[in-house]
Amino acid sequence: MSTDELDAIIVGAGFGGMGAAIQLKRCGYERIAILDREDDLGGTWYVNHYPGLAVDIPSTTYCYWFEPNPGWSRLHAPGAELKAYADHVADKYDLRRLMRFDTTVDGARWDEDAERWRVTLAGGETMSARFLITATGYLSQPRIPDIPGVSGFEGTLVHTAQWDDDYRADGRRVGIIGTGVTAVQLIPELAATATALTVYQRTPIWVVPKVDFPIPGAVRRAFARHPAFQRLLRWVTDAFSEVGISTAVVNYRWTRPVNRVAARVSKLHLFASVRDKRLRAQLTPSYEFGCKRTTFNNDYYRTFTRPHVRLETAGIDRIEADGIVTTDGRKTRVDTLVLATGFDLWEANFPAIEVVGRDGRNLGKWWRENKFQTYDGVAIPSFPNFLNLASPYAFTGASYFTMMECQMRHMDRLFGELRRRGGATFEVTEEASARYFERMSKRLGNMVYFRGNCAASRSYHFRGDATIVRPSSRGRALRESSRFPLGDYSFR
Ligand code: NAP
């Protein structure tokens, strides 16, 4: 098929891109290309495969609502099962033939005369399609810290998103920078085999116990035979996750005591795991629970009581060929340096590729000059036939799949109307977008990020007065996504 015949180009073959492709197919569009810079599908669950990786939201909730997986081995499935689930979805919904791997998209530009998106790939090739959907995820640009000397380290240097499965920490002196969710999962695993492990913590993280257990075979068989049973459990885990985010984050203004209780639970967990008072103090955050992504783990705190594991809280001054020097002049020799330093979200990912809409409007520039904003978490004025999935104000509920459910409902209504009218283009109006942004902005003051004590958290969930989290309940977000006024779009 010539690319001039494409209905849609989707950038990203993770759960976001696959969900968008499934929805487009349901709306009657079959000529789709899904482009991904990796050599396989699955997005974050293909790229991340460090030891200890597991989903920390119940797996019954962390999957497409229309494609329950009766096979999850645990309440919180290990990462490899998420990748296998992604493969299953791609096969079942016949998406693989639409995918093109090792394909990096440089940018996209709206061609007003042709009413098509012109997409440029690294290497210079161009493609075109009526619709462009960027599904590049929130956490897809690994952050390599600009610590002096990092590139001159002569031992094994690895970012957690570029893990080498053949690497063994046995007999090695390992240093790890970062104590985010990834590090919390990885540190106990590294400690199990390394000779010495030094953890460089800049900001402590709240950790609460993880309720996890294997799902017995009989239950899995019951899930397979009676999907309603699994749906019922999903309802429970959805509700549990929703209560967590809507109290601790979205409605903090009224539910502050919940954050206090959660912080107390974390402190009790720390107290039960660590006897050393000084160490406990070092591991205790000075910002409110909820400012950073909540972390669930039963082994993390205890790991610091092992004789070969050391928490280093002095800042890093520089990295030398064979070790790390802290600002107080002490040097720790390591032969492996793990960068659990997360992802660059606001700078490198909003947007992940250059997108130029009508009248030369550049998305990245426009967002920075007019504040980060997206109508219903997907649409931006002057960008016809374009949806950006992992957007500011898009993340809703506790699970990426809840966000996807909202966005697929939005697509269903939007593309349904476009087809009904026989239209060529859709575009959210400036007025509707401004109205939506104003409504979201008014609710920001209820969120923990802006009302709580989050100054010391260095959370990537918000920046300035913008956030990736939609200040709304899951139910409301779902309702709005399937009932937004069609007059908020102009169709041509
Ligand atoms: P992260 O939460 O951004 O944590 C990065 C860590 O690196 C932080 O502790 C940060 O310290 C530290 N760091 C960054 N640059 C540094 C520097 N120059 N010097 C010293 N320390 C530095 O990243 P992440 O742990 O990879 O997690 C990202 C997200 O992935 C999570 O929030 C979560 O949404 C997702 N995730 C999910 C799961 C799951 O099970 N579902 C598992 C893993 C990750 P500061 O805090 O001081 O900046």
PDB file of C-alpha atoms in Angstrom, residues 314-485:
ATOM      1  CA  ALA A 314      25.572  13.072  50.438  1.00  0.00           C
ATOM      2  CA  GLY A 315      25.198  14.648  46.994  1.00  0.00           C
ATOM      3  CA  ILE A 316      27.236  13.332  44.084  1.00  0.00           C
ATOM      4  CA  ASP A 317      30.067  15.642  43.083  1.00  0.00           C
ATOM      5  CA  ARG A 318      31.468  13.669  40.179  1.00  0.00           C
ATOM      6  CA  ILE A 319      31.939  10.264  38.693  1.00  0.00           C
ATOM      7  CA  GLU A 320      35.444   8.982  38.057  1.00  0.00           C
ATOM      8  CA  ALA A 321      36.550   6.073  35.925  1.00  0.00           C
ATOM      9  CA  ASP A 322      36.284   3.645  38.851  1.00  0.00           C
ATOM     10  CA  GLY A 323      33.885   5.191  41.328  1.00  0.00           C
ATOM     11  CA  ILE A 324      31.675   7.946  42.649  1.00  0.00           C
ATOM     12  CA  VAL A 325      32.859  10.962  44.629  1.00  0.00           C
ATOM     13  CA  THR A 326      30.366  12.699  46.907  1.00  0.00           C
ATOM     14  CA  THR A 327      30.361  16.423  47.715  1.00  0.00           C
ATOM     15  CA  ASP A 328      32.104  15.738  51.038  1.00  0.00           C
ATOM     16  CA  GLY A 329      35.089  14.346  49.116  1.00  0.00           C
ATOM     17  CA  ARG A 330      34.526  10.646  49.872  1.00  0.00           C
ATOM     18  CA  LYS A 331      35.011   8.210  47.008  1.00  0.00           C
ATOM     19  CA  THR A 332      33.281   4.843  46.687  1.00  0.00           C
ATOM     20  CA  ARG A 333      34.825   2.462  44.201  1.00  0.00           C
ATOM     21  CA  VAL A 334      32.262   0.571  42.118  1.00  0.00           C
ATOM     22  CA  ASP A 335      32.570  -1.638  39.085  1.00  0.00           C
ATOM     23  CA  THR A 336      28.921  -1.275  38.058  1.00  0.00           C
ATOM     24  CA  LEU A 337      27.005   1.979  37.986  1.00  0.00           C
ATOM     25  CA  VAL A 338      23.230   1.673  37.598  1.00  0.00           C
ATOM     26  CA  LEU A 339      21.312   4.778  36.577  1.00  0.00           C
ATOM     27  CA  ALA A 340      17.810   4.406  38.019  1.00  0.00           C
ATOM     28  CA  THR A 341      17.356   8.054  37.166  1.00  0.00           C
ATOM     29  CA  GLY A 342      13.990   7.831  35.475  1.00  0.00           C
ATOM     30  CA  PHE A 343      12.751   9.602  32.391  1.00  0.00           C
ATOM     31  CA  ASP A 344      12.702  13.074  30.966  1.00  0.00           C
ATOM     32  CA  LEU A 345       9.043  13.898  30.684  1.00  0.00           C
ATOM     33  CA  TRP A 346       8.372  17.630  30.453  1.00  0.00           C
ATOM     34  CA  GLU A 347      11.329  18.651  28.285  1.00  0.00           C
ATOM     35  CA  ALA A 348      11.892  15.695  25.987  1.00  0.00           C
ATOM     36  CA  ASN A 349       8.439  14.158  25.864  1.00  0.00           C
ATOM     37  CA  PHE A 350       5.941  16.997  25.507  1.00  0.00           C
ATOM     38  CA  PRO A 351       5.876  16.361  22.600  1.00  0.00           C
ATOM     39  CA  ALA A 352       8.198  13.426  21.865  1.00  0.00           C
ATOM     40  CA  ILE A 353       8.433  14.393  18.190  1.00  0.00           C
ATOM     41  CA  GLU A 354       8.177  17.778  16.522  1.00  0.00           C
ATOM     42  CA  VAL A 355       4.555  18.332  15.499  1.00  0.00           C
ATOM     43  CA  VAL A 356       3.613  21.332  13.365  1.00  0.00           C
ATOM     44  CA  GLY A 357      -0.071  21.992  12.828  1.00  0.00           C
ATOM     45  CA  ARG A 358      -2.143  24.502  10.894  1.00  0.00           C
ATOM     46  CA  ASP A 359      -0.539  27.888  10.161  1.00  0.00           C
ATOM     47  CA  GLY A 360       2.827  26.563  11.291  1.00  0.00           C
ATOM     48  CA  ARG A 361       1.780  26.161  14.944  1.00  0.00           C
ATOM     49  CA  ASN A 362       4.517  24.177  16.659  1.00  0.00           C
ATOM     50  CA  LEU A 363       3.091  22.037  19.452  1.00  0.00           C
ATOM     51  CA  GLY A 364       6.118  22.134  21.754  1.00  0.00           C
ATOM     52  CA  LYS A 365       6.480  25.885  21.354  1.00  0.00           C
ATOM     53  CA  TRP A 366       2.764  26.547  21.712  1.00  0.00           C
ATOM     54  CA  TRP A 367       2.565  24.492  24.900  1.00  0.00           C
ATOM     55  CA  ARG A 368       5.472  26.412  26.389  1.00  0.00           C
ATOM     56  CA  GLU A 369       4.061  29.801  25.394  1.00  0.00           C
ATOM     57  CA  ASN A 370       0.427  29.034  26.312  1.00  0.00           C
ATOM     58  CA  LYS A 371       0.827  26.532  29.160  1.00  0.00           C
ATOM     59  CA  PHE A 372       0.568  22.784  28.754  1.00  0.00           C
ATOM     60  CA  GLN A 373      -3.008  21.946  27.827  1.00  0.00           C
ATOM     61  CA  THR A 374      -4.996  19.329  25.929  1.00  0.00           C
ATOM     62  CA  TYR A 375      -8.740  19.130  25.466  1.00  0.00           C
ATOM     63  CA  ASP A 376     -10.043  15.972  27.191  1.00  0.00           C
ATOM     64  CA  GLY A 377      -6.416  14.843  27.381  1.00  0.00           C
ATOM     65  CA  VAL A 378      -6.137  14.295  23.606  1.00  0.00           C
ATOM     66  CA  ALA A 379      -6.831  17.253  21.307  1.00  0.00           C
ATOM     67  CA  ILE A 380      -5.170  20.616  20.657  1.00  0.00           C
ATOM     68  CA  PRO A 381      -6.570  23.513  18.584  1.00  0.00           C
ATOM     69  CA  SER A 382      -4.892  24.142  15.206  1.00  0.00           C
ATOM     70  CA  PHE A 383      -3.888  20.482  15.034  1.00  0.00           C
ATOM     71  CA  PRO A 384      -6.547  18.941  12.756  1.00  0.00           C
ATOM     72  CA  ASN A 385      -6.916  15.162  12.642  1.00  0.00           C
ATOM     73  CA  PHE A 386      -4.354  14.809  15.430  1.00  0.00           C
ATOM     74  CA  LEU A 387      -4.568  13.206  18.868  1.00  0.00           C
ATOM     75  CA  ASN A 388      -1.772  13.100  21.416  1.00  0.00           C
ATOM     76  CA  LEU A 389      -2.366  10.325  23.942  1.00  0.00           C
ATOM     77  CA  ALA A 390       0.132  10.729  26.797  1.00  0.00           C
ATOM     78  CA  SER A 391      -0.654  14.374  27.367  1.00  0.00           C
ATOM     79  CA  PRO A 392      -0.854  16.921  30.151  1.00  0.00           C
ATOM     80  CA  TYR A 393      -4.127  16.427  32.097  1.00  0.00           C
ATOM     81  CA  ALA A 394      -4.677  13.021  30.485  1.00  0.00           C
ATOM     82  CA  PHE A 395      -3.654  10.501  33.127  1.00  0.00           C
ATOM     83  CA  THR A 396      -6.736   9.438  35.004  1.00  0.00           C
ATOM     84  CA  GLY A 397      -7.479   6.780  37.550  1.00  0.00           C
ATOM     85  CA  ALA A 398      -4.523   4.842  38.825  1.00  0.00           C
ATOM     86  CA  SER A 399      -3.919   2.858  35.657  1.00  0.00           C
ATOM     87  CA  TYR A 400      -2.700   3.718  32.162  1.00  0.00           C
ATOM     88  CA  PHE A 401      -5.545   1.527  30.909  1.00  0.00           C
ATOM     89  CA  THR A 402      -8.147   3.760  32.537  1.00  0.00           C
ATOM     90  CA  MET A 403      -6.646   6.617  30.582  1.00  0.00           C
ATOM     91  CA  MET A 404      -6.808   4.455  27.446  1.00  0.00           C
ATOM     92  CA  GLU A 405     -10.451   3.631  28.121  1.00  0.00           C
ATOM     93  CA  CYS A 406     -11.238   7.368  28.240  1.00  0.00           C
ATOM     94  CA  GLN A 407      -9.259   8.023  25.073  1.00  0.00           C
ATOM     95  CA  MET A 408     -10.802   5.140  23.150  1.00  0.00           C
ATOM     96  CA  ARG A 409     -14.266   6.390  24.152  1.00  0.00           C
ATOM     97  CA  HIS A 410     -13.285   9.852  22.951  1.00  0.00           C
ATOM     98  CA  MET A 411     -12.083   8.423  19.643  1.00  0.00           C
ATOM     99  CA  ASP A 412     -15.256   6.387  19.267  1.00  0.00           C
ATOM    100  CA  ARG A 413     -17.436   9.504  19.582  1.00  0.00           C
ATOM    101  CA  LEU A 414     -15.155  11.739  17.522  1.00  0.00           C
ATOM    102  CA  PHE A 415     -14.457   9.425  14.592  1.00  0.00           C
ATOM    103  CA  GLY A 416     -18.074   8.195  14.663  1.00  0.00           C
ATOM    104  CA  GLU A 417     -19.275  11.772  14.140  1.00  0.00           C
ATOM    105  CA  LEU A 418     -16.678  12.439  11.450  1.00  0.00           C
ATOM    106  CA  ARG A 419     -17.889   9.411   9.509  1.00  0.00           C
ATOM    107  CA  ARG A 420     -21.546  10.273  10.066  1.00  0.00           C
ATOM    108  CA  ARG A 421     -20.950  13.717   8.559  1.00  0.00           C
ATOM    109  CA  GLY A 422     -18.748  12.353   5.792  1.00  0.00           C
ATOM    110  CA  GLY A 423     -16.172  14.928   6.912  1.00  0.00           C
ATOM    111  CA  ALA A 424     -12.518  15.089   6.015  1.00  0.00           C
ATOM    112  CA  THR A 425     -11.137  16.776   9.118  1.00  0.00           C
ATOM    113  CA  PHE A 426     -11.860  17.377  12.782  1.00  0.00           C
ATOM    114  CA  GLU A 427     -10.301  20.014  14.984  1.00  0.00           C
ATOM    115  CA  VAL A 428     -11.098  21.052  18.525  1.00  0.00           C
ATOM    116  CA  THR A 429     -12.094  24.731  18.629  1.00  0.00           C
ATOM    117  CA  GLU A 430      -9.951  27.322  20.434  1.00  0.00           C
ATOM    118  CA  GLU A 431     -12.960  28.257  22.602  1.00  0.00           C
ATOM    119  CA  ALA A 432     -13.732  24.688  23.693  1.00  0.00           C
ATOM    120  CA  SER A 433     -10.092  24.021  24.439  1.00  0.00           C
ATOM    121  CA  ALA A 434      -9.772  27.241  26.471  1.00  0.00           C
ATOM    122  CA  ARG A 435     -12.990  26.463  28.365  1.00  0.00           C
ATOM    123  CA  TYR A 436     -11.758  22.963  29.159  1.00  0.00           C
ATOM    124  CA  PHE A 437      -8.362  24.230  30.271  1.00  0.00           C
ATOM    125  CA  GLU A 438      -9.971  26.822  32.538  1.00  0.00           C
ATOM    126  CA  ARG A 439     -12.159  24.139  34.105  1.00  0.00           C
ATOM    127  CA  MET A 440      -9.124  21.905  34.732  1.00  0.00           C
ATOM    128  CA  SER A 441      -7.041  24.809  36.056  1.00  0.00           C
ATOM    129  CA  LYS A 442      -9.710  25.695  38.614  1.00  0.00           C
ATOM    130  CA  ARG A 443      -9.516  22.191  40.044  1.00  0.00           C
ATOM    131  CA  LEU A 444      -5.724  22.161  40.349  1.00  0.00           C
ATOM    132  CA  GLY A 445      -5.980  23.852  43.725  1.00  0.00           C
ATOM    133  CA  ASN A 446      -7.635  20.720  45.131  1.00  0.00           C
ATOM    134  CA  MET A 447      -4.685  18.503  44.244  1.00  0.00           C
ATOM    135  CA  VAL A 448      -1.885  17.507  46.568  1.00  0.00           C
ATOM    136  CA  TYR A 449       0.694  18.867  44.107  1.00  0.00           C
ATOM    137  CA  PHE A 450      -0.526  22.438  44.472  1.00  0.00           C
ATOM    138  CA  ARG A 451      -2.132  22.458  47.910  1.00  0.00           C
ATOM    139  CA  GLY A 452       0.113  20.075  49.804  1.00  0.00           C
ATOM    140  CA  ASN A 453       3.714  20.338  50.867  1.00  0.00           C
ATOM    141  CA  CYS A 454       5.342  19.024  47.682  1.00  0.00           C
ATOM    142  CA  ALA A 455       8.158  21.536  47.261  1.00  0.00           C
ATOM    143  CA  ALA A 456      10.904  19.055  48.188  1.00  0.00           C
ATOM    144  CA  SER A 457       9.470  16.118  46.251  1.00  0.00           C
ATOM    145  CA  ARG A 458      10.948  16.741  42.781  1.00  0.00           C
ATOM    146  CA  SER A 459       7.934  14.926  41.409  1.00  0.00           C
ATOM    147  CA  TYR A 460       7.619  14.557  37.654  1.00  0.00           C
ATOM    148  CA  HIS A 461       3.825  14.425  38.026  1.00  0.00           C
ATOM    149  CA  PHE A 462       3.651  18.208  37.900  1.00  0.00           C
ATOM    150  CA  ARG A 463       5.697  21.124  36.722  1.00  0.00           C
ATOM    151  CA  GLY A 464       4.944  24.750  37.461  1.00  0.00           C
ATOM    152  CA  ASP A 465       1.169  24.921  37.408  1.00  0.00           C
ATOM    153  CA  ALA A 466       0.675  21.990  35.037  1.00  0.00           C
ATOM    154  CA  THR A 467       0.218  18.296  35.739  1.00  0.00           C
ATOM    155  CA  ILE A 468      -0.080  15.068  33.797  1.00  0.00           C
ATOM    156  CA  VAL A 469      -2.894  13.933  36.100  1.00  0.00           C
ATOM    157  CA  ARG A 470      -6.445  14.892  35.223  1.00  0.00           C
ATOM    158  CA  PRO A 471      -8.028  16.590  38.233  1.00  0.00           C
ATOM    159  CA  SER A 472     -11.129  14.478  37.996  1.00  0.00           C
ATOM    160  CA  SER A 473     -12.554  11.206  39.227  1.00  0.00           C
ATOM    161  CA  ARG A 474     -12.285   8.190  36.967  1.00  0.00           C
ATOM    162  CA  GLY A 475     -16.068   7.999  36.590  1.00  0.00           C
ATOM    163  CA  ARG A 476     -16.345  11.630  35.585  1.00  0.00           C
ATOM    164  CA  ALA A 477     -13.454  11.327  33.115  1.00  0.00           C
ATOM    165  CA  LEU A 478     -15.071   8.284  31.502  1.00  0.00           C
ATOM    166  CA  ARG A 479     -18.442  10.028  31.263  1.00  0.00           C
ATOM    167  CA  GLU A 480     -16.936  13.185  29.776  1.00  0.00           C
ATOM    168  CA  SER A 481     -14.932  11.195  27.235  1.00  0.00           C
ATOM    169  CA  SER A 482     -18.042   9.598  25.810  1.00  0.00           C
ATOM    170  CA  ARG A 483     -20.353  12.595  26.113  1.00  0.00           C
ATOM    171  CA  PHE A 484     -18.256  15.664  25.279  1.00  0.00           C
ATOM    172  CA  PRO A 485     -20.262  18.188  23.205  1.00  0.00           C
TER     173      PRO A 485
END
